[in-house]
CSV table of C-alpha atoms in Angstrom, one decimal:
chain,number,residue,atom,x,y,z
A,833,UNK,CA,0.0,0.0,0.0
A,834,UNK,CA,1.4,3.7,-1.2
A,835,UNK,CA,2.4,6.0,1.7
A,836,UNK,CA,-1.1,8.0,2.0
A,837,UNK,CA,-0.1,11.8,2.5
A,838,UNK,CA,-1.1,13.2,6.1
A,839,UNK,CA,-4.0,16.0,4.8
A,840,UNK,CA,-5.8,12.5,3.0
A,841,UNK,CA,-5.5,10.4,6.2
A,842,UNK,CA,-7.4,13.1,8.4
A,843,UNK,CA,-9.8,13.0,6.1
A,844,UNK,CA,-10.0,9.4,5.8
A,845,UNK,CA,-10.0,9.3,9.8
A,846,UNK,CA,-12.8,11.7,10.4
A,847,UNK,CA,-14.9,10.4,7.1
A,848,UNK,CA,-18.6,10.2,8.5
A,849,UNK,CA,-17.9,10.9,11.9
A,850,UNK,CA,-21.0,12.1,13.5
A,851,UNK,CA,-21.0,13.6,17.0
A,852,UNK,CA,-22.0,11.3,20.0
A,853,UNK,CA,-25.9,11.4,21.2
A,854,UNK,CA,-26.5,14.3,23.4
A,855,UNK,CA,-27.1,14.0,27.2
A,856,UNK,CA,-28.5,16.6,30.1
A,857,UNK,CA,-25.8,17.4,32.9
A,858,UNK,CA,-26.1,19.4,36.1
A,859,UNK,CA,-24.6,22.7,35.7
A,860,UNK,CA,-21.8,21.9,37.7
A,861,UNK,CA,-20.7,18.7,36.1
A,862,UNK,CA,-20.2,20.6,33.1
A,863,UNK,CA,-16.9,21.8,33.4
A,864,UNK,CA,-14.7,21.7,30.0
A,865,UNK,CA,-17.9,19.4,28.0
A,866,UNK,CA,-19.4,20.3,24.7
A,867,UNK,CA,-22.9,22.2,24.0
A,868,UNK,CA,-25.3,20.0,21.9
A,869,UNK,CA,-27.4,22.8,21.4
A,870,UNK,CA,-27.7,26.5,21.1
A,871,UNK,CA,-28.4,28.1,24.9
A,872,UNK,CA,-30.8,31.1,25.5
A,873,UNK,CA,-30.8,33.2,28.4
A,874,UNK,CA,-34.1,32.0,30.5
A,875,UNK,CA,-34.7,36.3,31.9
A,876,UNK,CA,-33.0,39.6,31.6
A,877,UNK,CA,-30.1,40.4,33.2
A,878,UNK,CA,-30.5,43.0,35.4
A,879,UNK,CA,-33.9,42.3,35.4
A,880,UNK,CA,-34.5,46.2,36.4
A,881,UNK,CA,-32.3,49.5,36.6
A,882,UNK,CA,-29.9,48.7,39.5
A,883,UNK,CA,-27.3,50.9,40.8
A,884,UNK,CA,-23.3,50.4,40.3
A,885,UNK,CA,-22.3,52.4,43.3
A,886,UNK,CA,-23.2,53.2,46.9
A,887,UNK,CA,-24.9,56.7,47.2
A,888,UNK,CA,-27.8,58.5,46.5
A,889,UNK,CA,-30.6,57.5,43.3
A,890,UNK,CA,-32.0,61.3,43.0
A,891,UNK,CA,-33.6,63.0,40.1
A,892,UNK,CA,-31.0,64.3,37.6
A,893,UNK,CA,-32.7,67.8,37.6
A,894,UNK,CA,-32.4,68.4,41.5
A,895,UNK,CA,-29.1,67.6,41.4
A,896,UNK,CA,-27.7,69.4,38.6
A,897,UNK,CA,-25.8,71.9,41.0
A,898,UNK,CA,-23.3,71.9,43.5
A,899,UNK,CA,-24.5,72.7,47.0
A,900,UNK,CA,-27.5,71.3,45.9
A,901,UNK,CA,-29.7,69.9,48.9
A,902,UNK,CA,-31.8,67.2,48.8
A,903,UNK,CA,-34.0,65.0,51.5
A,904,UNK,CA,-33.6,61.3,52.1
A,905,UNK,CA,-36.9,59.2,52.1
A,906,UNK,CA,-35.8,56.2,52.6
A,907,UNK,CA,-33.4,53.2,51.6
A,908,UNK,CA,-32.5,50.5,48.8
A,909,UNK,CA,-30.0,47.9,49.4
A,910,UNK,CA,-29.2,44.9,47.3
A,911,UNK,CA,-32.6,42.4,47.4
A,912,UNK,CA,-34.5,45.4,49.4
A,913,UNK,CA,-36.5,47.2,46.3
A,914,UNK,CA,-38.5,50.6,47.3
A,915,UNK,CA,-42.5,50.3,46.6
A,916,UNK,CA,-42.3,54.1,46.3
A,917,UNK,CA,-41.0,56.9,44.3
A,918,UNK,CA,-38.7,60.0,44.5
A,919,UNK,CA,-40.5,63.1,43.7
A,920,UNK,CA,-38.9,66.8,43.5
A,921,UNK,CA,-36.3,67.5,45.9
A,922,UNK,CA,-35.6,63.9,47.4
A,923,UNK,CA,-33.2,61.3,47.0
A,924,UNK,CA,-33.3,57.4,48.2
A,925,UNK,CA,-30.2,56.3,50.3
A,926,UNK,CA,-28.8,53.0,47.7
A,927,UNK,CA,-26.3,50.2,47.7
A,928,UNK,CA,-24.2,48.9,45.2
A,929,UNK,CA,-27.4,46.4,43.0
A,930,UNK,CA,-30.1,47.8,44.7
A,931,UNK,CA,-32.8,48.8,41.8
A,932,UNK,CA,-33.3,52.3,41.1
A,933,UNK,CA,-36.7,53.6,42.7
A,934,UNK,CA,-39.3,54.8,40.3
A,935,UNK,CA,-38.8,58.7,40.0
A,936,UNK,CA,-35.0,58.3,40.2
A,937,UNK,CA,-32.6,58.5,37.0
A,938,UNK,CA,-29.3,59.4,38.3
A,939,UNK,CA,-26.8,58.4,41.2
A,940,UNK,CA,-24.8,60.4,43.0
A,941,UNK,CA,-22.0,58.5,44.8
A,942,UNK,CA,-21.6,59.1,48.7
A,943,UNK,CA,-18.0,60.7,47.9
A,944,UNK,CA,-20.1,63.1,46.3
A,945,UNK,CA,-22.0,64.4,48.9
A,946,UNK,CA,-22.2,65.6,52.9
A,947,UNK,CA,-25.1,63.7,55.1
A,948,UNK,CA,-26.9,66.1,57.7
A,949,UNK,CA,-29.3,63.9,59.5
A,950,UNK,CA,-31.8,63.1,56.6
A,951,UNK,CA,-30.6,66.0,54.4
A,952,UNK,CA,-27.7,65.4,51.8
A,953,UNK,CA,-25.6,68.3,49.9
A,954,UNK,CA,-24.7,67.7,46.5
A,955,UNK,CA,-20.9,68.4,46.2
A,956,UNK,CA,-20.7,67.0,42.3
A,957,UNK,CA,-23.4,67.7,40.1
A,958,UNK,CA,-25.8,64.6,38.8
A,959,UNK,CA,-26.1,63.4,35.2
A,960,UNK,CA,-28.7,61.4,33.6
A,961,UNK,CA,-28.0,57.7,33.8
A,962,UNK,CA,-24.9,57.6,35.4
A,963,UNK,CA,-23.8,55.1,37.9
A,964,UNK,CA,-26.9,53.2,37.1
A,965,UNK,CA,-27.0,49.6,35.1
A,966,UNK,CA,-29.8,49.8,33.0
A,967,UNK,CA,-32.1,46.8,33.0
A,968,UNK,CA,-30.9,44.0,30.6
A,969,UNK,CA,-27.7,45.9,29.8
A,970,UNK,CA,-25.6,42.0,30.3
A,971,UNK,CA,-28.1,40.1,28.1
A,972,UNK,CA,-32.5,39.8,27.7
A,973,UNK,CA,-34.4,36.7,28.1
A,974,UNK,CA,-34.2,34.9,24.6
A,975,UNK,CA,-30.7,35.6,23.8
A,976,UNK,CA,-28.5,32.8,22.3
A,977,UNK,CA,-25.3,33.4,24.3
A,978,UNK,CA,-23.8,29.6,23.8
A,979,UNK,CA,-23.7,28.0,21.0
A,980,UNK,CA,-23.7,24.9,19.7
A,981,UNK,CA,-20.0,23.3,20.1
A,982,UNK,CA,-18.5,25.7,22.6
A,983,UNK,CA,-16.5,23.8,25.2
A,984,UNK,CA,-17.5,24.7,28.0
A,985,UNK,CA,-15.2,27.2,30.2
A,986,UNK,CA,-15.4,28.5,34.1
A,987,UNK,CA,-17.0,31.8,32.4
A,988,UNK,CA,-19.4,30.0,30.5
A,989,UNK,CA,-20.6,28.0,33.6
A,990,UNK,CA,-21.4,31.1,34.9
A,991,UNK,CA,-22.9,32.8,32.2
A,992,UNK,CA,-25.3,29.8,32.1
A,993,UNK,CA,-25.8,30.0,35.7
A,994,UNK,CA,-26.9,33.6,34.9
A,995,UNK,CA,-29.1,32.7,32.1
A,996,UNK,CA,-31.0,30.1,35.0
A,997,UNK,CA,-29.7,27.4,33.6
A,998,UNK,CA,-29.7,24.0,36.1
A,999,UNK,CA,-28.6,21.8,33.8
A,1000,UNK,CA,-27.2,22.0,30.3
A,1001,UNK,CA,-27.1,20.1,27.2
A,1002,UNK,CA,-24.2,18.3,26.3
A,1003,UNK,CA,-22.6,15.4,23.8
A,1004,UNK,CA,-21.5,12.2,25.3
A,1005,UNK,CA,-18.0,11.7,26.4
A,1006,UNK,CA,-16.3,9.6,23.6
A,1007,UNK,CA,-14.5,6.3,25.3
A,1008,UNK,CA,-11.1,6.0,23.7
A,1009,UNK,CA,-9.6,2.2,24.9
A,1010,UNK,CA,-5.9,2.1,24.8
A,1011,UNK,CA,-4.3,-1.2,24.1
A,1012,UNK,CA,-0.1,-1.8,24.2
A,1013,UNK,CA,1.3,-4.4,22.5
A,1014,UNK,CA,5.1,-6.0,22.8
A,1015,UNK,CA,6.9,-8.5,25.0
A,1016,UNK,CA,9.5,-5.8,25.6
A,1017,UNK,CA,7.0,-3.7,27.7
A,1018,UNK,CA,7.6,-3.3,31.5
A,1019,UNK,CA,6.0,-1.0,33.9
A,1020,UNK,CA,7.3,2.1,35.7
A,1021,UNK,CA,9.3,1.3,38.9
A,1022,UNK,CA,10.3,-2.1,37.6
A,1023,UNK,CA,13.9,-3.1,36.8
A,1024,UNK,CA,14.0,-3.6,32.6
A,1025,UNK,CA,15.6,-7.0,31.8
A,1026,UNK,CA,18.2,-7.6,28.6
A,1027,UNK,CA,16.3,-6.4,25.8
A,1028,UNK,CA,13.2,-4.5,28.0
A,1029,UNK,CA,12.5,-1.1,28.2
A,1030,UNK,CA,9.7,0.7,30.3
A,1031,UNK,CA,6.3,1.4,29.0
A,1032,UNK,CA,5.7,5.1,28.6
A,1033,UNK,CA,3.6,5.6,25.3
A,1034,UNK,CA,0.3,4.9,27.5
A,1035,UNK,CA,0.6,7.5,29.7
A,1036,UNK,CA,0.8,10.2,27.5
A,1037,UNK,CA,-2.2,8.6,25.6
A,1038,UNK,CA,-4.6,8.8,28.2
A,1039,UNK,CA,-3.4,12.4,29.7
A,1040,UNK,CA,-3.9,13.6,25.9
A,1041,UNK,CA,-7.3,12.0,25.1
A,1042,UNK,CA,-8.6,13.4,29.1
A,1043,UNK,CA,-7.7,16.7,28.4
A,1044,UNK,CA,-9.7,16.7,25.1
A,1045,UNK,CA,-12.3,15.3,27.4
A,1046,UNK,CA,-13.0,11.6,26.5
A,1047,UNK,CA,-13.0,9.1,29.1
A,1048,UNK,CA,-10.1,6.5,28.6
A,1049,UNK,CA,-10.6,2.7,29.2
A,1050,UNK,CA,-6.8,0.9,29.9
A,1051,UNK,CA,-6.6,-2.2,28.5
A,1052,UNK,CA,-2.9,-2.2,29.4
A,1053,UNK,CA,-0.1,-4.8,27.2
A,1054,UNK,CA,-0.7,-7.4,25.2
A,1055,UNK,CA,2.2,-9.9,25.1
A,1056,UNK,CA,2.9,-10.5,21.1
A,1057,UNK,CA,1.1,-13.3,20.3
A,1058,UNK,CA,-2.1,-13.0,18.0
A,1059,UNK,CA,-4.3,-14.5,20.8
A,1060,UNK,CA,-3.5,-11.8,23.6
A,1061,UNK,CA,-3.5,-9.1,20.5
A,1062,UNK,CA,-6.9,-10.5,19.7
A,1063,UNK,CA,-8.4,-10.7,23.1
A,1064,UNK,CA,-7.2,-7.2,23.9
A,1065,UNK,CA,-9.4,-6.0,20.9
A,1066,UNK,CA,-12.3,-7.4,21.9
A,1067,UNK,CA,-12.4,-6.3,25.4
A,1068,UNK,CA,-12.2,-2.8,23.8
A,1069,UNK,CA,-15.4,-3.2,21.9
A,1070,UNK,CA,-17.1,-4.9,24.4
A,1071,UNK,CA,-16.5,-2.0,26.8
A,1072,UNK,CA,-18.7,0.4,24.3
A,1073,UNK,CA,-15.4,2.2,23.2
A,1074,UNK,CA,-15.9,4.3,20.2
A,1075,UNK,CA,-11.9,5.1,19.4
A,1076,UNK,CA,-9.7,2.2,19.7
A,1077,UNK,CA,-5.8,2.8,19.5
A,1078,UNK,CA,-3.1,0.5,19.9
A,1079,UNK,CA,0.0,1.2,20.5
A,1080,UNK,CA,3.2,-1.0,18.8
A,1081,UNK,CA,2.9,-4.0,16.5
A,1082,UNK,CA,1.8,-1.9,13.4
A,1083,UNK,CA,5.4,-2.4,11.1
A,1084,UNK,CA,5.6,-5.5,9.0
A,1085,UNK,CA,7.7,-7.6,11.9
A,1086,UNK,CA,6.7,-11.5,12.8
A,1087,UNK,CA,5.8,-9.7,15.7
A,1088,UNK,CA,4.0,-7.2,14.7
A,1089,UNK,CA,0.4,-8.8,15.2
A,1090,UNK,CA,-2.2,-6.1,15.4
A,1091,UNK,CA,-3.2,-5.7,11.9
A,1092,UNK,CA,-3.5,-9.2,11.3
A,1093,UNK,CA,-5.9,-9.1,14.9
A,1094,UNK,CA,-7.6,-6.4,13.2
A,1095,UNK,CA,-8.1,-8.0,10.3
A,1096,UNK,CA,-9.5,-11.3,11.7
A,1097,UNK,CA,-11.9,-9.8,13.8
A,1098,UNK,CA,-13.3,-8.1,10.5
A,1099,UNK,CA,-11.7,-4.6,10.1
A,1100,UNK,CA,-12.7,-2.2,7.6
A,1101,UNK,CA,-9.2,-0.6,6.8
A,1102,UNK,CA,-9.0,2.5,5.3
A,1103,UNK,CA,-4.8,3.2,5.3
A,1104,UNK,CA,-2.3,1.8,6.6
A,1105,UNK,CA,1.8,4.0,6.5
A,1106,UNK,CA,1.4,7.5,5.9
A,1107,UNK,CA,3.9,10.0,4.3
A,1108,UNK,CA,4.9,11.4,7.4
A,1109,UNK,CA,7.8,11.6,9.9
A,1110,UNK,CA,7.8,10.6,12.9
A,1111,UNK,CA,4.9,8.2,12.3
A,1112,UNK,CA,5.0,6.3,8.8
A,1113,UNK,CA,3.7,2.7,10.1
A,1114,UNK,CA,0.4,4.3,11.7
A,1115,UNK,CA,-3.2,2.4,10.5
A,1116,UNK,CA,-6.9,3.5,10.8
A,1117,UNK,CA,-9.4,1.3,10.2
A,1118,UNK,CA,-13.5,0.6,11.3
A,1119,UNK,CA,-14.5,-1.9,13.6
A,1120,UNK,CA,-18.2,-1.5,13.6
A,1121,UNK,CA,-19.2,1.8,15.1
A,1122,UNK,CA,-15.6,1.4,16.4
A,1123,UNK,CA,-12.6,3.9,15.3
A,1124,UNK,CA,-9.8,2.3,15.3
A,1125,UNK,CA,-5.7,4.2,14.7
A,1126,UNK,CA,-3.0,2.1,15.4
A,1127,UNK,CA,-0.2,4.1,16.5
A,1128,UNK,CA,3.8,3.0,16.4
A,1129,UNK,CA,5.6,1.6,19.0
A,1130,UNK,CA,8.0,4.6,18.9
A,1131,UNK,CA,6.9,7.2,22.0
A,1132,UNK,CA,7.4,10.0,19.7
A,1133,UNK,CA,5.8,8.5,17.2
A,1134,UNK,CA,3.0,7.6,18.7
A,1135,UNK,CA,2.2,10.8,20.7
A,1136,UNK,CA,2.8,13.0,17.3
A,1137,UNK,CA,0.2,10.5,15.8
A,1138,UNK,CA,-2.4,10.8,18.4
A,1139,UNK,CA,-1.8,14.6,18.5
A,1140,UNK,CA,-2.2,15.0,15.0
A,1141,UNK,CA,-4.9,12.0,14.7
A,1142,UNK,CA,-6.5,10.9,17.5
A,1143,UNK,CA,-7.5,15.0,18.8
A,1144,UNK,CA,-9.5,15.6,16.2
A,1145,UNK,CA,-11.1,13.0,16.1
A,1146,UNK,CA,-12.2,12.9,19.8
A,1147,UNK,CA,-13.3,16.4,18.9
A,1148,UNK,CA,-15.6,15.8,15.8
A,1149,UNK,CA,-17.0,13.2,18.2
A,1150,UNK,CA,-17.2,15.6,20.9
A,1151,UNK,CA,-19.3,17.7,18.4
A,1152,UNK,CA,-16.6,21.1,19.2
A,1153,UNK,CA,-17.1,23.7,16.9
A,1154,UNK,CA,-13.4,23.3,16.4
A,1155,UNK,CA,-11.9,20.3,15.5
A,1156,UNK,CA,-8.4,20.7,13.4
A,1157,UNK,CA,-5.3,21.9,15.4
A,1158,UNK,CA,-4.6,26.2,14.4
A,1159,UNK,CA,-1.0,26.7,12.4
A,1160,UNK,CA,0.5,29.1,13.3
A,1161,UNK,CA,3.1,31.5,11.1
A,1162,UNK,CA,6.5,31.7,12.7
A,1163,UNK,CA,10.3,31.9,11.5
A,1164,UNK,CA,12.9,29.7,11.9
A,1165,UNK,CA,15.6,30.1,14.6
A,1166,UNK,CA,18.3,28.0,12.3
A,1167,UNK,CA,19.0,26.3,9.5
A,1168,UNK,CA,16.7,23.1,8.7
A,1169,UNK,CA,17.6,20.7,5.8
A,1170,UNK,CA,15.9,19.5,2.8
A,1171,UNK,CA,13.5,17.1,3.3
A,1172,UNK,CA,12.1,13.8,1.4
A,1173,UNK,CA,8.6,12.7,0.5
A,1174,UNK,CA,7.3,12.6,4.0
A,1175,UNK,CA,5.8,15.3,5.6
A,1176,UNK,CA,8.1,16.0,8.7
A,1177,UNK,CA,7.0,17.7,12.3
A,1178,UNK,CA,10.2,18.6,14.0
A,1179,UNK,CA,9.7,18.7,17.6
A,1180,UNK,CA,10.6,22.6,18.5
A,1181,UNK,CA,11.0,25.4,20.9
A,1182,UNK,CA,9.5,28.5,20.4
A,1183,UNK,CA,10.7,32.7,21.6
A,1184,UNK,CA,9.0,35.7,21.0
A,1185,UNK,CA,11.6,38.2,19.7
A,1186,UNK,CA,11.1,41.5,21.3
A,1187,UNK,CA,9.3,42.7,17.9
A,1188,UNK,CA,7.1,39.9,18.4
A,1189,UNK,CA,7.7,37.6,15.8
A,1190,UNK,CA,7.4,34.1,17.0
A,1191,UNK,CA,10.6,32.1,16.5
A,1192,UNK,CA,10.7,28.1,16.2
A,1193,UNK,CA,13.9,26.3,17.1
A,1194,UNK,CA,14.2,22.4,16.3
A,1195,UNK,CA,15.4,20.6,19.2
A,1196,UNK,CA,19.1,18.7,17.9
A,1197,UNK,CA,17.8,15.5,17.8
A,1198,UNK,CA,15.0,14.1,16.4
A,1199,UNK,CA,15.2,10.7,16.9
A,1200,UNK,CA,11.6,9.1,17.2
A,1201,UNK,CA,12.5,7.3,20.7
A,1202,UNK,CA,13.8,10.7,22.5
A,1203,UNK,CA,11.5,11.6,25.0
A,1204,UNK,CA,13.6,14.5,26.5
A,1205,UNK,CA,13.0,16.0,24.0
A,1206,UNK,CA,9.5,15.7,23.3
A,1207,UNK,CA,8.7,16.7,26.6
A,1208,UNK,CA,11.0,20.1,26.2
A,1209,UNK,CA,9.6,21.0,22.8
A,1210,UNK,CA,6.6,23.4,22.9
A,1211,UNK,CA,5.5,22.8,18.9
A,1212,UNK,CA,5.8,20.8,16.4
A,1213,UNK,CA,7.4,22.4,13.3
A,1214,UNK,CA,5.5,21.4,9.7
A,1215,UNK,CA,8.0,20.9,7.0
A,1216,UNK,CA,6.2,19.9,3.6
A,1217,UNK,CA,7.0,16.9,1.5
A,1218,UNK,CA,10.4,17.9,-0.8
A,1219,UNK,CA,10.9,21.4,1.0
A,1220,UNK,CA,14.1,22.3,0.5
A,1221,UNK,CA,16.7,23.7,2.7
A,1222,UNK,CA,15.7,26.8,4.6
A,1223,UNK,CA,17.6,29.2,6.7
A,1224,UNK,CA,17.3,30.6,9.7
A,1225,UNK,CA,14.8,33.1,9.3
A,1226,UNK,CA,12.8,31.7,6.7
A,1227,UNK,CA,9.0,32.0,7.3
A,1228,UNK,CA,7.3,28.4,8.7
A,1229,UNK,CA,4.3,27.1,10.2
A,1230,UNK,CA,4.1,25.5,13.7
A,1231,UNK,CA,1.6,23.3,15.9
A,1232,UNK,CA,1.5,24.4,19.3
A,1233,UNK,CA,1.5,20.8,21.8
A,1234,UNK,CA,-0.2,21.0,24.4
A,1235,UNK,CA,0.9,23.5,27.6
């Protein structure tokens, strides 16, 4: 099979990918999940005039003049309207959100003025509508202030609070199952034996999926036979998972099992190698309802895949408004060579120059196994397929990885 270039694999990844049934939450489960629908404010906020300040609510014409005096009927605090009015020549004691008493259209903050008993002096003239929120000045009942797709932030929670929203609907968090393959595999904290080395690719895997807000199912490491391969596959789909990804086993080695397992339980592959580096031996395929990317064994590998892979396609399930990763222009702090058919992503640094320009610096080595410096690069750096040499300098594109 031809090396599939990486823009046609997306494509081929998120091909009829519909988002996940839709689901009502409390409000305060809803942290960081997706809107399913459109949300309309449920009343007006401020429901009436309220004051901004402490002071005085008087009529703007009585107070127009310094030295003006004025008498004090009464008092408004937050929660504590006024049934009455101010008429000529008085003014209502008020507290920061109490509402503005009929008659009123002006407040005069207490800085502003000397008390005497129930007489005030007016020491800086009032003017019409000042220090007063009018009513519905945030938002009115019937207006869509989150839409369909937004993930949901701290400020949205309480927007939605303010709209009078309880509960809130959402998509269904996509279950991504995460199967390792390979004999060599030991956990942290163990001591590696000739020829082991210590699983990390896992861990990375289910951080990256959580943070896009799927729920993760760890069906930990096969040993590399076809029957633990196998077996591991099929308690991912009977846990309900809707993304599958292995991890290893994806090359062409006698070891390399999981596209034969995939194939025997009755895959639907779509690719398999992609003109990419890190990341050429990566698969996707359909089990079912069941997405399925098989990652390389390689850490770096397999985290650029998922970034570049498995994120978007937890977000189209997710139903975000968003779902590709934002490129972004930058220039290159040294020299990069000419590159081959594959479509490298460089792990980088970035700096902001003092002029602002955004500067990406390629880490020295970028072997797929370093995970030093994976974890100290901040972006990848896109280099198309046969670009050829550039200098530092030299305009570029980046991913930012996650911070």
């Amino acid at each position: 099979m031809a090396l599939m270039p990486v823009s046609d694999a997306l494509v081929a990844v998120l091909a009829g990918v519909k988002p996940l049934p839709e689901e009502m939450i409390p409000l305060d489960e809803a942290y960081y999940r997706v809107l399913a629908r459109d949300v309309a404010a449920r009343r007006t906020q401020p429901p009436e005039a309220m004051s901004a300040m402490d002071g005085y609510a008087v009529r703007a014409a009585d107070a127009a003049k310094v030295d003006a005096q004025l008498t004090v009927i009464g008092e408004v605090a937050a929660g504590r309207p006024f049934a009455g009015s101010v008429g000529v020549g008085e003014a209502m004691r008020i507290f920061t959100g109490g509402v503005v008493p009929a008659g009123a259209d002006a407040v005069v903050i207490q800085e502003d003025t000397v008390a005497d008993g129930r007489r005030i002096t007016i020491k800086q003239a009032a003017v019409t509508g000042r220090h007063i929120r009018p009513a519905g000045v945030d938002f009115r009942e019937g207006d869509v202030l989150l839409r369909m797709g937004t993930r949901l932030t701290e400020r949205d929670l309480a927007l939605a609070a303010g709209m009078n929203h309880p509960h809130l609907p959402v998509r269904r968090r996509p279950k991504v199952a995460i199967l390792a393959t390979g004999d060599e595999l030991v956990m942290p904290g163990t001591s590696p034996g000739p020829g082991q080395i210590v699983y990390s690719n896992g861990y990375a895997l289910h951080a990256l999926a959580r943070q896009e807000g799927a729920d993760t199912v760890d069906l930990g490491v096969a040993a590399d036979t076809l029957e633990a391969t196998t077996a591991g596959i099929r308690r991912a789909r009977e846990s309900g998972a809707d993304i599958l990804i292995t991890t290893g086993g994806a090359s062409v080695g006698d070891h390399d099992l999981v596209q034969q397992a995939l194939r025997d339980e009755g895959i639907a592959m779509a690719f398999w190698k992609i003109a990419m580096r890190p990341g050429k031996p990566m698969m996707h395929g359909r089990l079912g309802a069941m997405g399925v990317i098989g990652l390389p064994g390689n850490p770096v590998s397999s985290y650029v895949c998922a970034f570049l892979f498995m994120v978007p396609l937890i977000r189209a399930l997710s139903g975000r408004a968003v779902i590709h990763h934002r490129r972004e222009r930058a220039v290159l702090g040294r020299e990069v060579g000419a590159n081959d058919q594959r479509e490298d992503y460089l792990r980088a640094r970035l700096e902001r120059r003092d002029d602002g320009t955004l500067v990406a610096l390629p880490v020295n080595h970028q072997d797929s196994s370093l995970l030093a410096n994976l974890a100290a690069a901040q972006a990848l750096l896109v280099r198309a397929p046969f670009a050829p040499k550039a200098e530092a300098g030299t305009p570029c594109e980046v991913l930012r990885l996650p911070a």
